[in-house]
Amino acid sequence: MYRISKLRKYMKKQEIDAMIISNFANIFYYSHFTSEDALLFITMKECYLITDSRYTIQASKEARDFKVITITKSYLSVFRELISEEIVRIGFEENLAFNRYKAWSEGLNKELVSLNIESLKYVKDEEEIRAIKKACVIADKCYKHILGFVKVGMKEMEVRNEMIRYMLELGASKESFEIIVASGARGAMPHGIASNKRIKEGDFVTLDFGCIKDFYCSDLTRSFVVGKPSKKMLEIYEIVREAQQKALDIIRPGIKAKEVDFACRDYISKMGYGDYFTHSTGHGLGILVHDSLAISPFSDVVLKEGMVFTVEPGIYVEGLGGIRIEDDVVVRENGCELLTNCTKKLIKINN
Ligand SMILES: [Mn+2]
């Protein structure tokens, strides 16, 4: 109930009497219900989970702190039954589907207020960190495995398929997003998902991947080389690795997210590649692979113990290729703990 009391504290501050929750990540976070076909309705006194008859049994088993209501006609008609006189202002998540917003604002005759409740999930509890760690261990093992699998002439897509197969074999429920396998010049696309391109001698290959375990995500990136690397790419690799280390070194409670970003960015700029680091340094990670915590030049969020996020600087040179190194970390009392631990030494595959 700790998560619900945090939410209620926030509702009180915003003068909200009840909150409608419709995003899967939030439904799961507050209720432990594992399907997205539901809504939560949380007042200062009660917690309701509204779902249809396909999920009634599952909901009563999973969402133990919630009263389960089986929908018969529509969500609107259930709300009408639940909403008493004393409920005046009702909160909803900012990305509520417009058709729902329209139906409920017209049908309820109450003040509906859009709220961003994402920051309530930034700090993870130990149960969440345990799940993320499990997902990270699978990703680490997958990296090690795939280094023994990749060969010159193999298609990026074959690498992707093997990564998915292997992570499932290790107990992942699925990949946490579409896997990026970007080799050679394709590496200059930070989000170059696997294609039918074959990996050539001399190509750097960037793998960006992760899995879902116990409903939590991992997100890991490594670049390695097949054959002999060019001098330029070797130089870029070392700059990215050093930039990432600079960010990891300054992470601790009390500093701002943008300071972590600047630690990477300033070093990359100093080394002459500032224009080639084209994205933020990292993002929050949890039930969603990208949560709204941004480790970017614009983020004034102050780091707290228990926050989990990625640190992933990269350098991308069109026509040449790209390098990115990404780890997942949790902020601890005196610094940060790495959740992903596979090697960052440049791996050269020779076959
Ligand atoms: Mn990432």
Coordinates of C-alpha atoms and ligand atoms in Angstrom, one line a residue:
M1 CA 0.0 0.0 0.0
Y2 CA 3.0 2.3 0.1
R3 CA 2.7 3.1 -3.6
I4 CA -1.0 4.0 -3.1
S5 CA -0.2 6.2 -0.1
K6 CA 2.4 8.1 -2.2
L7 CA -0.3 8.6 -4.9
R8 CA -2.9 9.8 -2.4
K9 CA -0.4 12.3 -1.0
Y10 CA 0.1 13.6 -4.5
M11 CA -3.7 13.7 -5.1
K12 CA -4.2 15.7 -1.9
K13 CA -1.6 18.2 -3.0
Q14 CA -3.3 18.6 -6.4
E15 CA -6.8 18.7 -4.7
I16 CA -7.9 15.6 -6.5
D17 CA -10.6 13.5 -4.9
A18 CA -10.3 10.5 -7.2
M19 CA -7.9 9.3 -9.8
I20 CA -8.6 7.2 -12.9
I21 CA -5.6 5.1 -14.1
S22 CA -5.6 3.6 -17.6
N23 CA -2.0 3.1 -18.6
F24 CA -0.7 -0.5 -18.2
A25 CA 2.5 0.5 -16.4
N26 CA 0.5 2.4 -13.8
I27 CA -2.2 -0.2 -13.5
F28 CA 0.5 -2.8 -12.8
Y29 CA 2.5 -0.5 -10.5
Y30 CA -0.4 0.3 -8.2
S31 CA -2.4 -2.9 -8.3
H32 CA -0.1 -5.7 -9.6
F33 CA -2.8 -6.6 -12.1
T34 CA -1.1 -8.0 -15.2
S35 CA -3.5 -7.2 -18.0
E36 CA -4.1 -3.9 -19.6
D37 CA -7.8 -4.4 -20.0
A38 CA -8.7 -2.6 -16.9
L39 CA -9.0 0.8 -15.2
L40 CA -8.2 1.7 -11.7
F41 CA -10.3 4.1 -9.8
I42 CA -8.6 5.3 -6.6
T43 CA -10.3 7.6 -4.1
M44 CA -8.9 8.8 -0.7
K45 CA -10.7 5.8 0.9
E46 CA -11.0 3.0 -1.6
C47 CA -9.2 1.3 -4.5
Y48 CA -11.3 -0.2 -7.3
L49 CA -10.1 -2.2 -10.2
I50 CA -12.7 -2.3 -13.0
T51 CA -12.4 -5.0 -15.6
D52 CA -14.5 -7.3 -17.7
S53 CA -15.6 -10.9 -16.9
R54 CA -12.6 -12.4 -18.7
Y55 CA -10.4 -11.1 -16.0
T56 CA -12.4 -11.1 -12.8
I57 CA -10.8 -14.2 -11.2
Q58 CA -7.3 -13.1 -12.2
A59 CA -7.9 -9.6 -10.9
S60 CA -9.1 -10.8 -7.5
K61 CA -6.0 -12.9 -7.2
E62 CA -3.5 -10.3 -8.3
A63 CA -4.9 -7.0 -7.1
R64 CA -5.3 -7.9 -3.5
D65 CA -5.7 -4.4 -2.2
F66 CA -8.4 -3.5 -4.7
K67 CA -12.1 -4.1 -4.8
V68 CA -12.7 -5.8 -8.2
I69 CA -15.7 -4.6 -10.2
T70 CA -16.8 -6.5 -13.2
I71 CA -18.0 -4.2 -15.9
T72 CA -21.4 -4.9 -17.5
K73 CA -22.3 -1.9 -19.6
S74 CA -19.5 0.7 -19.8
Y75 CA -16.8 2.2 -17.7
L76 CA -18.9 5.3 -17.6
S77 CA -21.8 3.6 -16.0
V78 CA -19.5 2.0 -13.3
F79 CA -18.0 5.5 -12.6
R80 CA -21.5 6.9 -12.2
E81 CA -22.2 4.3 -9.5
L82 CA -18.9 4.9 -7.7
I83 CA -18.8 8.7 -7.8
S84 CA -20.5 10.2 -4.8
E85 CA -21.3 13.8 -4.1
E86 CA -18.1 14.5 -2.2
I87 CA -16.0 13.6 -5.3
V88 CA -15.6 16.9 -7.2
R89 CA -12.3 16.8 -9.0
I90 CA -11.1 13.7 -10.8
G91 CA -7.6 13.2 -12.1
F92 CA -6.5 11.2 -15.1
E93 CA -3.2 10.5 -16.8
E94 CA -2.2 13.1 -19.5
N95 CA -2.2 10.6 -22.3
L96 CA -5.8 9.4 -21.8
A97 CA -7.3 8.5 -25.1
F98 CA -9.4 11.3 -26.5
N99 CA -12.6 9.3 -27.0
R100 CA -12.5 8.3 -23.3
Y101 CA -11.9 11.8 -22.2
K102 CA -14.8 13.0 -24.3
A103 CA -17.2 10.4 -23.0
W104 CA -16.3 10.8 -19.4
S105 CA -16.2 14.6 -19.4
E106 CA -19.6 14.7 -21.0
G107 CA -21.1 11.9 -19.0
L108 CA -19.8 12.6 -15.5
N109 CA -20.5 16.2 -14.9
K110 CA -17.3 16.5 -12.8
E111 CA -14.2 18.5 -13.2
L112 CA -11.6 16.3 -15.0
V113 CA -7.9 17.2 -14.4
S114 CA -5.0 16.0 -16.4
L115 CA -2.1 14.9 -14.2
N116 CA 1.4 13.7 -14.8
I117 CA 2.0 11.0 -12.2
E118 CA 5.1 9.4 -13.8
S119 CA 7.6 11.0 -11.4
L120 CA 6.0 8.9 -8.6
K121 CA 7.7 5.9 -10.2
Y122 CA 11.2 7.3 -10.6
V123 CA 12.4 5.9 -7.3
K124 CA 12.3 2.1 -7.3
D125 CA 11.8 -0.1 -4.3
E126 CA 14.0 -3.2 -3.7
E127 CA 11.3 -5.5 -5.2
E128 CA 11.5 -3.5 -8.4
I129 CA 15.3 -3.3 -8.4
R130 CA 15.4 -7.1 -8.0
A131 CA 13.3 -7.6 -11.1
I132 CA 15.3 -5.1 -13.1
K133 CA 18.5 -6.9 -12.0
K134 CA 17.2 -10.2 -13.3
A135 CA 16.4 -8.6 -16.6
C136 CA 19.9 -7.2 -16.7
V137 CA 21.6 -10.5 -15.9
I138 CA 19.8 -12.0 -18.9
A139 CA 20.9 -9.2 -21.1
D140 CA 24.5 -9.5 -19.9
K141 CA 24.5 -13.3 -20.6
C142 CA 23.0 -12.6 -24.0
Y143 CA 25.8 -10.3 -24.9
K144 CA 28.4 -12.9 -24.0
H145 CA 26.5 -15.6 -25.9
I146 CA 26.1 -13.5 -29.0
L147 CA 29.9 -12.7 -29.2
G148 CA 30.4 -16.4 -29.8
F149 CA 27.6 -16.6 -32.4
V150 CA 28.4 -13.6 -34.7
K151 CA 30.4 -14.4 -37.9
V152 CA 31.4 -12.5 -40.9
G153 CA 28.7 -12.8 -43.6
M154 CA 25.8 -13.2 -41.1
K155 CA 22.7 -11.0 -41.5
E156 CA 21.9 -8.5 -38.7
M157 CA 18.5 -10.2 -38.6
E158 CA 20.0 -13.6 -37.8
V159 CA 21.8 -12.0 -34.9
R160 CA 18.6 -10.4 -33.6
N161 CA 16.7 -13.7 -33.9
E162 CA 19.3 -15.6 -31.9
M163 CA 19.3 -12.9 -29.2
I164 CA 15.6 -13.2 -28.8
R165 CA 15.7 -17.0 -28.8
Y166 CA 18.5 -17.0 -26.2
M167 CA 16.9 -14.4 -23.8
L168 CA 13.6 -16.4 -23.9
E169 CA 15.6 -19.6 -23.1
L170 CA 17.0 -17.8 -20.1
G171 CA 13.5 -17.0 -18.8
A172 CA 12.7 -13.6 -20.3
S173 CA 9.1 -13.1 -21.2
K174 CA 10.0 -11.1 -24.3
E175 CA 12.4 -8.5 -25.6
S176 CA 11.9 -5.0 -24.0
F177 CA 11.9 -3.3 -27.5
E178 CA 12.7 -4.0 -31.1
I179 CA 16.4 -5.0 -31.0
I180 CA 18.9 -2.8 -32.7
V181 CA 21.7 -4.5 -34.7
A182 CA 23.4 -1.8 -36.7
S183 CA 26.6 -2.8 -38.5
G184 CA 29.1 -0.8 -40.5
A185 CA 27.8 2.5 -41.8
R186 CA 24.3 1.6 -40.4
G187 CA 25.8 2.1 -37.0
A188 CA 25.5 5.9 -37.6
M189 CA 21.7 5.4 -37.1
P190 CA 21.3 5.4 -33.3
H191 CA 18.1 3.4 -33.7
G192 CA 18.9 1.2 -36.7
I193 CA 16.9 -1.9 -36.0
A194 CA 18.2 -5.2 -37.5
S195 CA 18.0 -5.4 -41.3
N196 CA 19.0 -8.0 -43.9
K197 CA 22.5 -6.4 -44.2
R198 CA 25.3 -8.8 -43.9
I199 CA 28.1 -8.1 -41.4
K200 CA 31.3 -7.5 -43.2
E201 CA 35.0 -7.7 -42.2
G202 CA 36.0 -4.5 -40.4
D203 CA 32.4 -3.6 -39.4
F204 CA 31.7 -2.3 -36.0
V205 CA 28.4 -3.7 -34.8
T206 CA 26.1 -1.9 -32.3
L207 CA 23.7 -4.1 -30.3
D208 CA 21.0 -2.3 -28.3
F209 CA 18.7 -4.7 -26.6
G210 CA 17.0 -5.8 -23.4
C211 CA 14.4 -8.1 -22.1
I212 CA 11.4 -8.1 -19.8
K213 CA 11.6 -10.3 -16.7
D214 CA 8.9 -10.2 -13.9
F215 CA 7.4 -7.2 -15.8
Y216 CA 10.6 -5.1 -15.6
C217 CA 12.9 -4.1 -18.4
S218 CA 16.6 -4.1 -19.1
D219 CA 18.3 -2.0 -21.8
L220 CA 21.9 -2.6 -22.8
T221 CA 24.1 -1.4 -25.6
R222 CA 27.6 -2.6 -26.7
S223 CA 29.6 -2.1 -29.8
F224 CA 32.2 -4.6 -31.0
V225 CA 34.2 -5.1 -34.1
V226 CA 34.4 -8.0 -36.6
G227 CA 37.9 -8.2 -37.9
K228 CA 40.3 -5.3 -37.8
P229 CA 39.0 -1.9 -36.7
S230 CA 40.0 1.4 -38.4
K231 CA 42.1 3.8 -36.3
K232 CA 39.3 6.4 -36.4
M233 CA 36.7 4.0 -35.0
L234 CA 39.1 2.8 -32.3
E235 CA 39.6 6.4 -31.2
I236 CA 35.8 7.0 -31.2
Y237 CA 35.3 3.8 -29.1
E238 CA 37.7 5.0 -26.4
I239 CA 36.1 8.4 -26.3
V240 CA 32.6 6.9 -25.8
R241 CA 33.9 4.6 -23.1
E242 CA 35.7 7.3 -21.2
A243 CA 32.6 9.7 -21.6
Q244 CA 30.4 7.0 -20.1
Q245 CA 32.8 6.4 -17.2
K246 CA 32.8 10.2 -16.4
A247 CA 29.0 10.1 -16.1
L248 CA 29.0 7.0 -13.9
D249 CA 31.7 8.5 -11.7
I250 CA 29.6 11.5 -10.7
I251 CA 26.2 9.8 -10.1
R252 CA 25.0 10.1 -6.5
P253 CA 22.0 11.4 -4.7
G254 CA 21.6 15.2 -4.8
I255 CA 23.1 16.0 -8.2
K256 CA 20.9 17.0 -11.1
A257 CA 20.1 14.7 -14.1
K258 CA 21.6 17.3 -16.4
E259 CA 24.9 17.2 -14.6
V260 CA 25.2 13.5 -15.5
D261 CA 24.4 14.4 -19.1
F262 CA 27.0 17.2 -19.1
A263 CA 29.7 14.9 -17.8
C264 CA 29.4 12.8 -21.0
R265 CA 28.7 15.7 -23.3
D266 CA 31.5 18.0 -22.2
Y267 CA 34.1 15.2 -22.6
I268 CA 32.8 14.2 -26.0
S269 CA 32.8 17.9 -27.1
K270 CA 36.3 18.4 -25.7
M271 CA 37.5 15.5 -27.8
G272 CA 36.0 17.1 -30.9
Y273 CA 32.8 15.0 -31.4
G274 CA 30.2 17.2 -29.7
D275 CA 28.2 17.5 -32.9
Y276 CA 28.1 13.7 -33.3
F277 CA 26.5 12.9 -29.9
T278 CA 22.9 13.6 -31.0
H279 CA 20.7 12.3 -28.2
S280 CA 20.3 12.5 -24.4
T281 CA 22.6 10.6 -22.1
G282 CA 19.9 8.3 -20.7
H283 CA 16.4 7.7 -19.6
G284 CA 14.5 6.2 -16.7
L285 CA 13.9 2.4 -16.8
G286 CA 11.3 0.3 -15.1
I287 CA 8.0 -1.3 -16.2
L288 CA 8.5 0.7 -19.4
V289 CA 11.9 0.6 -21.1
H290 CA 11.7 4.4 -21.5
D291 CA 10.0 6.1 -18.6
S292 CA 9.7 9.9 -18.4
L293 CA 12.8 10.5 -16.4
A294 CA 15.3 12.1 -18.8
I295 CA 19.0 12.3 -18.3
S296 CA 19.3 15.2 -20.7
P297 CA 20.7 18.7 -20.8
F298 CA 17.3 20.1 -19.9
S299 CA 16.5 17.9 -16.9
D300 CA 16.5 19.6 -13.5
V301 CA 15.4 16.4 -11.8
V302 CA 17.5 15.9 -8.7
L303 CA 18.8 12.3 -8.4
K304 CA 17.6 10.3 -5.4
E305 CA 18.6 7.0 -4.0
G306 CA 16.7 4.2 -5.8
M307 CA 16.3 5.9 -9.1
V308 CA 17.1 3.6 -12.0
F309 CA 18.2 4.9 -15.4
T310 CA 20.5 4.2 -18.4
V311 CA 23.8 5.9 -19.2
E312 CA 24.3 5.7 -22.9
P313 CA 26.5 8.2 -24.7
G314 CA 27.3 7.5 -28.4
I315 CA 29.1 9.0 -31.3
Y316 CA 27.6 8.7 -34.8
V317 CA 29.4 9.6 -38.0
E318 CA 27.4 9.4 -41.2
G319 CA 29.0 7.2 -43.8
L320 CA 31.4 5.7 -41.2
G321 CA 29.4 4.2 -38.4
G322 CA 28.7 4.6 -34.8
I323 CA 29.6 3.5 -31.2
R324 CA 27.3 3.5 -28.2
I325 CA 27.9 2.1 -24.7
E326 CA 24.9 1.7 -22.4
D327 CA 24.5 0.5 -18.9
D328 CA 21.6 0.5 -16.4
V329 CA 22.3 1.9 -13.0
V330 CA 20.6 2.4 -9.7
V331 CA 21.5 5.5 -7.6
R332 CA 22.8 4.4 -4.2
E333 CA 23.7 6.3 -1.0
N334 CA 27.3 7.0 -2.1
G335 CA 27.2 6.7 -5.9
C336 CA 25.7 4.3 -8.3
E337 CA 25.4 0.5 -8.7
L338 CA 25.8 -0.9 -12.1
L339 CA 22.9 -3.3 -12.9
T340 CA 24.4 -4.4 -16.2
N341 CA 27.9 -5.8 -15.9
C342 CA 29.1 -7.3 -19.2
T343 CA 32.5 -6.2 -20.5
K344 CA 33.2 -2.8 -22.0
K345 CA 36.6 -3.8 -23.3
L346 CA 36.5 -3.6 -27.1
I347 CA 35.8 -7.1 -28.3
K348 CA 37.3 -8.1 -31.7
I349 CA 35.8 -11.1 -33.4
N350 CA 38.0 -13.0 -35.7
N351 CA 36.6 -15.7 -37.8
Ligands
MN1 MN 18.3 3.0 -23.8

